[in-house]
Coordinates of C-alpha atoms and ligand atoms in Angstrom, one line a residue:
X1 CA -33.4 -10.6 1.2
X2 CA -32.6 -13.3 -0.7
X3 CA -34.9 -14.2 -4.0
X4 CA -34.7 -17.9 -5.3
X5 CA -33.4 -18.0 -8.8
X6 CA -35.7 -17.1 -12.0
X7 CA -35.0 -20.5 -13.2
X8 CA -36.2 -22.9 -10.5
X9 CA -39.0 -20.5 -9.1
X10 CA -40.8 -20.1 -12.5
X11 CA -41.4 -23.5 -12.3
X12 CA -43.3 -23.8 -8.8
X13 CA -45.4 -21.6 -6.4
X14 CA -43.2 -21.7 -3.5
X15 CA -41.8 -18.5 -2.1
X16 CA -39.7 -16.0 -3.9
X17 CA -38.2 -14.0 -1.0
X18 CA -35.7 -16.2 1.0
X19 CA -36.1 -13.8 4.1
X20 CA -33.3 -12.8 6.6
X21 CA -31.1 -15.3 8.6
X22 CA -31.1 -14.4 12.7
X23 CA -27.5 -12.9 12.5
X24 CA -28.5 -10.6 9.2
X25 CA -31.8 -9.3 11.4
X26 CA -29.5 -8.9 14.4
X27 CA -26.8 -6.8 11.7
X28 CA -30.0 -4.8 9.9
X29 CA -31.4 -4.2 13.7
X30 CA -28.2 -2.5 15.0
X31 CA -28.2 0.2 12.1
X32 CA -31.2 1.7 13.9
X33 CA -30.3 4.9 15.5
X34 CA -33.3 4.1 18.4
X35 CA -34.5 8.0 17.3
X36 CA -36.1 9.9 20.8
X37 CA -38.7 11.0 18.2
X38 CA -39.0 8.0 16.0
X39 CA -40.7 9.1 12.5
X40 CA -40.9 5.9 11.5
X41 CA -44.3 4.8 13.7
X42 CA -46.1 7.7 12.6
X43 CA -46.1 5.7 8.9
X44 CA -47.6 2.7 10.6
X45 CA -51.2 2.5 10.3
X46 CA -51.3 0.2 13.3
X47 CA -48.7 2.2 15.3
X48 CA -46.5 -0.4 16.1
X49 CA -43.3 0.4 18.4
X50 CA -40.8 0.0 15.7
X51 CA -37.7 1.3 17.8
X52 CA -38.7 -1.0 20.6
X53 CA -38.9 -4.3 19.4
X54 CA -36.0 -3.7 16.2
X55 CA -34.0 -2.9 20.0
X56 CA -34.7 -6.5 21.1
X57 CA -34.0 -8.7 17.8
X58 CA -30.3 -6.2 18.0
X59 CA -30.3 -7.9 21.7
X60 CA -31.0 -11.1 20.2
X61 CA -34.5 -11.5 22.3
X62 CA -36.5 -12.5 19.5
X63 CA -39.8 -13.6 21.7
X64 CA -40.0 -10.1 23.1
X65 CA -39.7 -8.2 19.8
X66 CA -42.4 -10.7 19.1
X67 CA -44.6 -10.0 22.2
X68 CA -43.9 -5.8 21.5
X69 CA -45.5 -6.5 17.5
X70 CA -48.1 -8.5 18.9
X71 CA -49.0 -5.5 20.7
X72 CA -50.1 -3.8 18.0
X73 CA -50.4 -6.5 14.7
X74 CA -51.9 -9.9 14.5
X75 CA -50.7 -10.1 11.3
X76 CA -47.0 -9.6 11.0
X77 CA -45.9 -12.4 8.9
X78 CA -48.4 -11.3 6.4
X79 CA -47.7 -7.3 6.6
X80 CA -43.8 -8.0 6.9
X81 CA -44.1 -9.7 3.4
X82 CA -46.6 -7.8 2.2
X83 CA -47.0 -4.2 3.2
X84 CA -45.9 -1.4 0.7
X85 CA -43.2 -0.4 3.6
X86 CA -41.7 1.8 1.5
X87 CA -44.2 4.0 1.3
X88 CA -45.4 3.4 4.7
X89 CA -42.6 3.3 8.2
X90 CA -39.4 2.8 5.8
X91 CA -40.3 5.7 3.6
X92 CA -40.8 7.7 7.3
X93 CA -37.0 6.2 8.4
X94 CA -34.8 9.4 8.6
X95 CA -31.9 7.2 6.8
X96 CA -33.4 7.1 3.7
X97 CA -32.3 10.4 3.3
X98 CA -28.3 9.4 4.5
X99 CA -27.8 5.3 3.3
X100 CA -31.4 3.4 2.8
X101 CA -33.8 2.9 5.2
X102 CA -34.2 0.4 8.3
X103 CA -35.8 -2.8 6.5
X104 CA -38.3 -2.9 9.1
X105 CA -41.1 -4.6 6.9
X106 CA -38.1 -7.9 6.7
X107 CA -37.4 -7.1 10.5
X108 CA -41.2 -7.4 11.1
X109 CA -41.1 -10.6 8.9
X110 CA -38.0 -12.1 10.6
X111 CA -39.6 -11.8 14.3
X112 CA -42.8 -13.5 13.3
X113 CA -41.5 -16.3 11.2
X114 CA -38.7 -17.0 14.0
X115 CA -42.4 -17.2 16.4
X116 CA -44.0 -19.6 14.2
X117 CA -41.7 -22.3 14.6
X118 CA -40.9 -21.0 18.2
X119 CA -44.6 -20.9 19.3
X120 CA -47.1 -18.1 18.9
X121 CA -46.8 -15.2 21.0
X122 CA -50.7 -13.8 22.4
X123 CA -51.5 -10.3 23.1
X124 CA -53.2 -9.7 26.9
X125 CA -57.0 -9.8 26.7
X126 CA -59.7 -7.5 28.7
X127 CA -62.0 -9.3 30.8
X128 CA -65.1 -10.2 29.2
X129 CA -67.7 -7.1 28.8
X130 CA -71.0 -9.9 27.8
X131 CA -71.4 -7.8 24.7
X132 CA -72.0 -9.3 21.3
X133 CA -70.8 -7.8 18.2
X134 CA -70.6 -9.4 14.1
X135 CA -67.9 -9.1 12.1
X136 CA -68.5 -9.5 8.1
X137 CA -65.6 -10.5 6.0
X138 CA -62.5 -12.5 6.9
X139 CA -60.0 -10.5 5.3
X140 CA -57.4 -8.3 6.9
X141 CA -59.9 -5.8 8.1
X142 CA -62.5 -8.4 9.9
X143 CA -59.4 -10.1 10.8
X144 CA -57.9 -7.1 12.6
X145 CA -61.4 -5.9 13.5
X146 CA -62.5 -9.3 15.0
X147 CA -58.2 -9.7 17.0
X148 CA -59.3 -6.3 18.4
X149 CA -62.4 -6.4 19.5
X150 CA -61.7 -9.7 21.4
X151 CA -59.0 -8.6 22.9
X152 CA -61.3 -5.6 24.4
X153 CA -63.1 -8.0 26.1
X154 CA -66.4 -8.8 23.7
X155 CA -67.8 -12.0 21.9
X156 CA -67.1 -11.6 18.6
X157 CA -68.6 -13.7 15.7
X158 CA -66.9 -13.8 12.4
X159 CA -68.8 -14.2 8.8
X160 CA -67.4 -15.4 5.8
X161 CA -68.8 -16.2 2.8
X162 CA -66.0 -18.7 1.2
X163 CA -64.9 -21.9 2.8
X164 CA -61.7 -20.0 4.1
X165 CA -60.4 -16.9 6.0
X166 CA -58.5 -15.0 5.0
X167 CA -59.8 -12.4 1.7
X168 CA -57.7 -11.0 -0.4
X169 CA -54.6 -13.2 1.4
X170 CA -56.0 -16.2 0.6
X171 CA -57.9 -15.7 -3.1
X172 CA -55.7 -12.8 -4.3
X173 CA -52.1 -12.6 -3.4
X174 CA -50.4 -15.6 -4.5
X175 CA -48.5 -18.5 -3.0
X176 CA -45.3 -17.2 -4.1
X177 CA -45.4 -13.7 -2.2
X178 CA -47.3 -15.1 0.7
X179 CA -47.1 -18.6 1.8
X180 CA -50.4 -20.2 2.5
X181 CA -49.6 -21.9 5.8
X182 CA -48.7 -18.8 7.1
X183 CA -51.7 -16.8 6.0
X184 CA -53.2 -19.9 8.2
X185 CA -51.1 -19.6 11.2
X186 CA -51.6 -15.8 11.7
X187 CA -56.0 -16.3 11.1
X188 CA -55.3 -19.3 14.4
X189 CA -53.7 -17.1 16.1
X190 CA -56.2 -14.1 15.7
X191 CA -58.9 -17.5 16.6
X192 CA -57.6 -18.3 19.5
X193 CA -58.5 -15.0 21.3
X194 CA -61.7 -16.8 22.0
X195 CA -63.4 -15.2 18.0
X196 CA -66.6 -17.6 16.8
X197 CA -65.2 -18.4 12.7
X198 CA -67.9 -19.1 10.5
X199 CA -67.1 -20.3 6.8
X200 CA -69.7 -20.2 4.2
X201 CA -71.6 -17.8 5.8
X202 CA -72.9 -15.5 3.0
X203 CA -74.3 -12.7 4.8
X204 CA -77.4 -11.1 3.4
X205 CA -78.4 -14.2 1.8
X206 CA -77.8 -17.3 4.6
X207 CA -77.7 -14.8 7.8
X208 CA -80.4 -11.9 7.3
X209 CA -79.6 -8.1 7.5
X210 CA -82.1 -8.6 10.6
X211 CA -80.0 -11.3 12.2
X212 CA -76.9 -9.0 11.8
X213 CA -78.6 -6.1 13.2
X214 CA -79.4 -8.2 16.1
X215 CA -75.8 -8.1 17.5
X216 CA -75.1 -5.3 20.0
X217 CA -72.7 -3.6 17.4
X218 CA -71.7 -4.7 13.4
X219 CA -68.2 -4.3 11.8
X220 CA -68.0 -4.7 7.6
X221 CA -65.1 -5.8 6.3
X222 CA -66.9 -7.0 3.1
X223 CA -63.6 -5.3 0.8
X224 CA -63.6 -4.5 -2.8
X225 CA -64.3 -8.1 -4.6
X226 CA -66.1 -6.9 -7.7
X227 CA -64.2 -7.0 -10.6
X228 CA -64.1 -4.2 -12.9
X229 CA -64.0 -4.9 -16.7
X230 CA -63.5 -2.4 -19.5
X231 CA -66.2 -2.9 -21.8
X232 CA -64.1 -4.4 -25.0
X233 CA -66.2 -6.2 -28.3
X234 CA -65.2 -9.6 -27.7
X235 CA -64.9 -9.4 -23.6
X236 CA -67.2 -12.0 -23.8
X237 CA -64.8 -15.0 -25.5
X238 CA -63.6 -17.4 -23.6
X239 CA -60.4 -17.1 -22.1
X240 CA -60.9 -13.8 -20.9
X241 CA -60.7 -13.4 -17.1
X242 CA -61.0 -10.7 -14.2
X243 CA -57.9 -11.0 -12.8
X244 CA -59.7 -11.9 -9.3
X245 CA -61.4 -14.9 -10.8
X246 CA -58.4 -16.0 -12.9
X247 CA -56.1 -15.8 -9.4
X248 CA -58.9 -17.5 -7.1
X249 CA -58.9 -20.4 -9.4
X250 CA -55.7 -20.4 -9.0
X251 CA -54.9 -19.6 -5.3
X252 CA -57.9 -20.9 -3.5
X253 CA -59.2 -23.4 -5.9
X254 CA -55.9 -24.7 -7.0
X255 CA -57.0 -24.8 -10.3
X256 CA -52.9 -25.3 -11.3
X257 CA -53.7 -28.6 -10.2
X258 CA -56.7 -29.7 -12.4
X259 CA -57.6 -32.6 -12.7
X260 CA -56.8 -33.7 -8.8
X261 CA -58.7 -30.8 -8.1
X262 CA -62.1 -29.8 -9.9
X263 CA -61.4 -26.6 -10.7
X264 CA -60.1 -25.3 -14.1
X265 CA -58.5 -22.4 -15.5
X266 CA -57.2 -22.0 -19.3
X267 CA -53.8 -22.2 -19.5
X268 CA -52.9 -19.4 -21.9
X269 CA -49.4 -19.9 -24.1
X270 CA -49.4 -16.4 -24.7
X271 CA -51.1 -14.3 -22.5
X272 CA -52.1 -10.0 -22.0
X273 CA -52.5 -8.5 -18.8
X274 CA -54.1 -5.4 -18.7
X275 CA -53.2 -3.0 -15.6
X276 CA -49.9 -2.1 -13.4
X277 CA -50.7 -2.5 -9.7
X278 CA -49.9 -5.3 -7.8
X279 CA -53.3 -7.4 -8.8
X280 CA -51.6 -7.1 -12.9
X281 CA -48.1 -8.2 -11.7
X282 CA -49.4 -11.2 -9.2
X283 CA -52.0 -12.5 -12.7
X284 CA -48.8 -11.8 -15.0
X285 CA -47.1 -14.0 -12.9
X286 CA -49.1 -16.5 -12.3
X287 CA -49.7 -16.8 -15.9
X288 CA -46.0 -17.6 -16.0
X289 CA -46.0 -20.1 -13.8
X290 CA -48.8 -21.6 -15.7
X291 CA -46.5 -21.9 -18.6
X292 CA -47.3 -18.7 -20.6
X293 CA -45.9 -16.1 -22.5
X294 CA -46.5 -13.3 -20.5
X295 CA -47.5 -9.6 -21.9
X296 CA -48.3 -6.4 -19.5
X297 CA -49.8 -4.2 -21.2
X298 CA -50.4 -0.6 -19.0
X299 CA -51.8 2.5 -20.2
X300 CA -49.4 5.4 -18.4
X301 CA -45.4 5.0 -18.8
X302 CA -43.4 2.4 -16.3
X303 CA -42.6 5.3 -13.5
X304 CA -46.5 5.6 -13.1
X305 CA -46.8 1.6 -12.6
X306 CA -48.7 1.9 -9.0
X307 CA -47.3 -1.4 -8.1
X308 CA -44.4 -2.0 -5.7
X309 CA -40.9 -1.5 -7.4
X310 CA -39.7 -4.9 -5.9
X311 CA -42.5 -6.9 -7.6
X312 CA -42.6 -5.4 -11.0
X313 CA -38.3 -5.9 -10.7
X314 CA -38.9 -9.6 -10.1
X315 CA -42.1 -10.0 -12.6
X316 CA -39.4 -8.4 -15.5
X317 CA -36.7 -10.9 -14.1
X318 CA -39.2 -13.6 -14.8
X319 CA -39.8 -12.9 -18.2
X320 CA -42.6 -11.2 -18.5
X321 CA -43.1 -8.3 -21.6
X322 CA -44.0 -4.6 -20.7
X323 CA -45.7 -2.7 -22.9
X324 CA -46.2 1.1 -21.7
X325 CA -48.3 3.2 -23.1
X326 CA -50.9 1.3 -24.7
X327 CA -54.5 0.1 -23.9
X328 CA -56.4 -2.9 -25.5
X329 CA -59.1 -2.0 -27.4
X330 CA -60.4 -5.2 -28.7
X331 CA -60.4 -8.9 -28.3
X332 CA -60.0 -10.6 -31.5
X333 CA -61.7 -14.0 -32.3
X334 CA -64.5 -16.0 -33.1
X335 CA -65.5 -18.7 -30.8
X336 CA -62.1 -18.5 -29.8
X337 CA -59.6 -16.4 -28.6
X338 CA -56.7 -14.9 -31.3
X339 CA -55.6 -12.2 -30.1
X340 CA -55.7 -8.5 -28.3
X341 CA -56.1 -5.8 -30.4
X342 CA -54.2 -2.6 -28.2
X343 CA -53.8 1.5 -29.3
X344 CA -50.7 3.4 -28.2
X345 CA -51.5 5.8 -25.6
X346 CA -50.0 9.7 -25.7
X347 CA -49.1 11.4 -22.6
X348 CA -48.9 15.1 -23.3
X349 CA -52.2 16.6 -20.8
X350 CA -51.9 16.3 -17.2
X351 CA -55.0 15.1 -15.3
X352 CA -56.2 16.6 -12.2
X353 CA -53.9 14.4 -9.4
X354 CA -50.9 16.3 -11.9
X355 CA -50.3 12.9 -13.7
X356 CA -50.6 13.0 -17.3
X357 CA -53.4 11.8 -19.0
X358 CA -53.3 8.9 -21.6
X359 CA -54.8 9.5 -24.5
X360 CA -55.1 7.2 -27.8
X361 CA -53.4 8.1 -31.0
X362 CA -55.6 7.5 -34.0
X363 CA -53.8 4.9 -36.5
X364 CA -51.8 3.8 -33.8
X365 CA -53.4 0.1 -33.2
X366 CA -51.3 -2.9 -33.1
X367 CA -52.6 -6.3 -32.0
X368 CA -50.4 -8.9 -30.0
X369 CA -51.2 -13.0 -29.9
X370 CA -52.9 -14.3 -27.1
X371 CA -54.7 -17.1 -26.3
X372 CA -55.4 -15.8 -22.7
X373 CA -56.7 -12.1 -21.7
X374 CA -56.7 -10.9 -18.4
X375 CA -58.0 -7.4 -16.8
X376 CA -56.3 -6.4 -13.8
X377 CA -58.1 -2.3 -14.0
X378 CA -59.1 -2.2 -10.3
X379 CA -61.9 -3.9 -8.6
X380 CA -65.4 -1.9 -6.3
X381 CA -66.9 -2.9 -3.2
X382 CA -69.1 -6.1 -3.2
X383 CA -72.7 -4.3 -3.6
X384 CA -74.3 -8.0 -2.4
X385 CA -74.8 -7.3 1.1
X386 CA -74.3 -3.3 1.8
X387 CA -77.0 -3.2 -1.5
X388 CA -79.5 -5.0 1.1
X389 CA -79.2 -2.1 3.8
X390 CA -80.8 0.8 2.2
X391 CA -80.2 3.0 5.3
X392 CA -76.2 2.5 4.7
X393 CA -74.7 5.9 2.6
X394 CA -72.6 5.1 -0.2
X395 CA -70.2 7.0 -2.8
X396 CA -70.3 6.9 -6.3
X397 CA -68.3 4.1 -6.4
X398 CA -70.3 2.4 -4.2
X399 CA -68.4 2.3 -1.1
X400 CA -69.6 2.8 2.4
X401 CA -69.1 6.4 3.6
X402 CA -67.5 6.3 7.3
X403 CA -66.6 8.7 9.3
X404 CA -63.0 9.1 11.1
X405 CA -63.7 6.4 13.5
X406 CA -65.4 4.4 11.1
X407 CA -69.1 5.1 11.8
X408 CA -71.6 4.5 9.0
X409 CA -74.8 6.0 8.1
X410 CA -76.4 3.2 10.3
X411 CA -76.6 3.1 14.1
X412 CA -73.9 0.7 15.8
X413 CA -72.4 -0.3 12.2
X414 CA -69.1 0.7 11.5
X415 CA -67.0 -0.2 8.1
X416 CA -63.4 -0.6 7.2
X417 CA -60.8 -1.5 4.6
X418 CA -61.6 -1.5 0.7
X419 CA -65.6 -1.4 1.1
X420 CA -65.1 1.9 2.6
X421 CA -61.8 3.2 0.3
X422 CA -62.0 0.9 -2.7
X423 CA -59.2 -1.6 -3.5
X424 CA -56.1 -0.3 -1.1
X425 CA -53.5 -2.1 0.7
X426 CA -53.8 -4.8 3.8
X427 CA -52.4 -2.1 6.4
X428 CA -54.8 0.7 5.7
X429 CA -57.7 -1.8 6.0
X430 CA -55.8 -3.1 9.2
X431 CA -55.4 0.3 10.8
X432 CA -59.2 1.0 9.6
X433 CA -60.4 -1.6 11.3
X434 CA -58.5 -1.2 14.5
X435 CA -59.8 2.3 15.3
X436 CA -63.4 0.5 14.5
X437 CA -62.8 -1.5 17.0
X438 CA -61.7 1.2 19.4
X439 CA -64.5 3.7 19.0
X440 CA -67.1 0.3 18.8
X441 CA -65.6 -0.6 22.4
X442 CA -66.2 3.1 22.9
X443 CA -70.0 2.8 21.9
X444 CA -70.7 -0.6 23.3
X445 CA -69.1 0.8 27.1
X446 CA -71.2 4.2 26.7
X447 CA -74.6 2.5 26.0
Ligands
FAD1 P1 -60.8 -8.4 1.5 O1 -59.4 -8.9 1.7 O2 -61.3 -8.4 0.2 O3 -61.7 -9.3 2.4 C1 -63.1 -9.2 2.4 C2 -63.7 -10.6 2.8 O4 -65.1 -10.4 3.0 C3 -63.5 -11.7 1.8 O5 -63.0 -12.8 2.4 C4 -65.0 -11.9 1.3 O6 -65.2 -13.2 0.9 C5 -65.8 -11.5 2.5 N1 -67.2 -11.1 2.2 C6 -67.6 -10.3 1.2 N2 -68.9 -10.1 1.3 C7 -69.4 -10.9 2.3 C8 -70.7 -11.2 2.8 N3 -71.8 -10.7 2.3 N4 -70.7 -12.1 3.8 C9 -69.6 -12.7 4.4 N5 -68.4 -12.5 3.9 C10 -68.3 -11.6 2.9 N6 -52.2 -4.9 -0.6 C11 -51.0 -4.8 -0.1 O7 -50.9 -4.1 0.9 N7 -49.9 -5.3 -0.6 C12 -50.0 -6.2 -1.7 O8 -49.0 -6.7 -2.1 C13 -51.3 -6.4 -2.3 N8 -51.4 -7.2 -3.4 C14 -52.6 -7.5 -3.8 C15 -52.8 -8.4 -4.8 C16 -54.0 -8.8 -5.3 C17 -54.2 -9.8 -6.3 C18 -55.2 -8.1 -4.8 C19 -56.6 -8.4 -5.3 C20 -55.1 -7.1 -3.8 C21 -53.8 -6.8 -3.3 N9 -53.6 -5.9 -2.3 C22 -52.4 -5.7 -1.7 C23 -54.8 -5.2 -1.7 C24 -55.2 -5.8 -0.4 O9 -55.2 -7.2 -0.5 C25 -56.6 -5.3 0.0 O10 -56.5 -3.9 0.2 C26 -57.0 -5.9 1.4 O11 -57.1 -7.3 1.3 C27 -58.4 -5.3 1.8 O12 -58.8 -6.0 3.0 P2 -60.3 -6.2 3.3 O13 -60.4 -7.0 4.6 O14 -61.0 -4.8 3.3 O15 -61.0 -7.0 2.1
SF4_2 FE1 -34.9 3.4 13.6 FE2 -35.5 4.7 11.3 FE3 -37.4 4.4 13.2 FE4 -35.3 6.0 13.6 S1 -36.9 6.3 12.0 S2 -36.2 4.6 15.1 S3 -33.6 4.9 12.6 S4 -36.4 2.7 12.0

């Protein structure tokens, strides 16, 4: 892969990762030892036939390895730029253990950008069965959901309530790591299997739970949008975001852009992060771009960081500040925003996943300079619309309780992707919603 440099791509919100060249896929492709019992599609959540179609970019038949991973994704531009492969199919590759690991996740990305510009490639579809079945959420899971269910043959309508597709990939992830027009280009494709779109549709307010339960079988794919904050004296002074409403000004409402577009955001010149997954690195960078000076400040050391080792590389290359071991305990100001007030954290107990547990050390407080405070801590499901189905059982964090094919509490409604595990990653709501989809085509046939 090939990044653009830290000085030019600082500046803009075009794409980092330069991607792989045909004859580089063709070179990666041939390292594949095409494995009798390949390991690697047992880490794919949507089981796609890695050996088979990394065979036919090696044979330079790009349109079949694209027809193979349409197969089984609808999404592969946005998982082969996005997926945490290396914990997923590469960290399954029995090279890791020898040299490194196919690059399957580029692989992926190579075959579906080289179909973009070639002309998209459309799984076969099931004639139709005259059933009729809801999808809620236009994220990767009612995406997938919605691709699938299609596909097997039923009319599916699609709700969303924001004026685009596209969740978490179009609000959340920036520009940067995943290019807009191809977020676009995958939700067409996924359209064009005959799936009824409908923007602005907040269900449980402008479409009843009654008008949802009138479809022959539901699918929620409402995810995890509401933002957790942690409770600090002075959380309430402005310039103090969630890090999903600073990035959906940012992302969706192009709030880089303000005047020509009506949105705001507060450009911070020095700006906290609080958190280490990839929601803290993708507002740290964003930030950046915005023109601040960037501090991440994460409570565990830097080998806990949950977020991918390739993006917290590229957040340090861009100049952003890591502070481990330390928690904000304050927001300083008074009308305005000064500063964050943070405490050092110890790491001496280990808690019960065998991680050690932060824990303040009195006297230890410290404060840094920031105009700008954003909390990246984690996010729960949307309570909005699974709030208005009292039947529906829920965890104590609020997210729907499904069983392994995705059945709910509530005859014909099944659930998948963060409403069901909290905030995860695109391919386990994908691969969620896929065996939805299976065991609702299941249901619908048996009835
Ligand atoms: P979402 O993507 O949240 O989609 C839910 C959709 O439902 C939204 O469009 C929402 O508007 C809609 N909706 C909600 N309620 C209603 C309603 N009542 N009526 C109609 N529509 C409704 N994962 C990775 O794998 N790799 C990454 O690099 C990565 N980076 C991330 C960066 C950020 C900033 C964030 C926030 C998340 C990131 N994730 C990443 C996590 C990943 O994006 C999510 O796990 C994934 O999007 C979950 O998909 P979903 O379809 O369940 O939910
Ligand atoms: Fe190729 Fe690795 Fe999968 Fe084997 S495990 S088929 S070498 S990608």
């Amino acid at each position: 892969m090939h990044d653009r440099p830290v000085d030019q791509r600082i500046h803009d919100f075009a794409e980092v990762d330069g991607g792989y060249s045909p004859d580089e896929a063709m070179l990666e492709s041939a390292r594949c030892l095409q494995c009798k019992k390949p390991v690697c599609i047992r880490g794919c959540p949507v089981n796609i036939d890695i050996p088979a179609f990394i065979r036919e970019i090696a044979a330079g038949d790009f349109k079949k390895a694209a027809t193979i991973l349409k197969e089984q994704n609808m999404l592969p531009a946005i998982c082969g730029r996005v997926c945490p492969q290396e914990v997923q199919c590469e960290g399954e590759c029995i090279l890791k253990n020898k040299e490194r690991p196919i690059a399957i996740g580029s692989l992926e990305r190579f075959v579906a950008d080289w179909e973009r510009v070639h002309g998209m490639v459309l799984p076969h579809k099931k004639t139709p069965s005259g059933r009729r079945v809801a999808v809620v959420g236009a994220g990767p899971a009612g995406l997938t959901a919605a691709a699938e269910l299609a596909r097997l043959g039923h009319h599916v309508t699609l709700f969303e309530s924001l004026h685009a597709a596209g969740g978490v990939l179009m609000y959340g992830i920036p520009a940067f790591r995943l290019p807009k027009e191809i977020v676009k280009a995958e939700i067409e494709a996924v359209l064009s299997l005959g799936v009824d779109l409908k923007l602005n549709h907040l269900v449980g307010r402008s479409i009843t739970t009654k008008e949802l339960l009138n479809f022959d079988a539901v699918f929620l794919g409402t995810g995890a949008g509401l933002p957790y904050f942690m409770g600090l004296p002075g959380e309430n002074l402005p310039g103090v975001y969630s890090a999903n409403e600073f990035l959906t000004r940012v992302n969706l409402m192009h709030a880089d852009r303000f005047p020509v577009f009506d949105t705001p955001v507060k450009k911070g010149s020095r700006v906290v992060v609080a958190g280490g997954g990839n929601v803290a690195m993708d507002a740290a960078r964003v930030a950046r771009r915005l023109g601040g000076k960037v501090t991440l400040v994460y409570r565990r050391r830097e080998e806990d960081l949950p977020a991918r080792e390739a993006e917290v590389a590229r957040a340090k290359e861009e100049g952003i500040e890591f502070v481990m071991c330390a928690n904000p305990v304050q927001v300083l100001g008074d009308q305005v925003m000064t500063g964050v007030e943070c405490v050092r954290m110890n790491m001496c107990e280990l808690d019960s996943s065998g991680r050690p547990e932060p824990a303040p050390v009195s006297g230890s407080e410290f404060t840094i300079d920031a105009d700008v405070f954003i909390a990246a801590i984690g996010q729960g499901p949307n309570p909005l619309l699974i709030g208005e189905l009292p039947e529906l059982k829920r965890g104590k964090r609020g997210n729907v309780i499904v069983d392994e094919d995705c059945r709910t509490s509530l005859r014909k409604v099944y659930a998948g992707g963060d409403v069901a595990t909290g905030a995860a990653t695109v391919i386990l709501a994908m691969g969620a919603a896929k065996r939805a989809a299976h065991a609702m085509d299941r249901m619908l046939r048996d009835e």
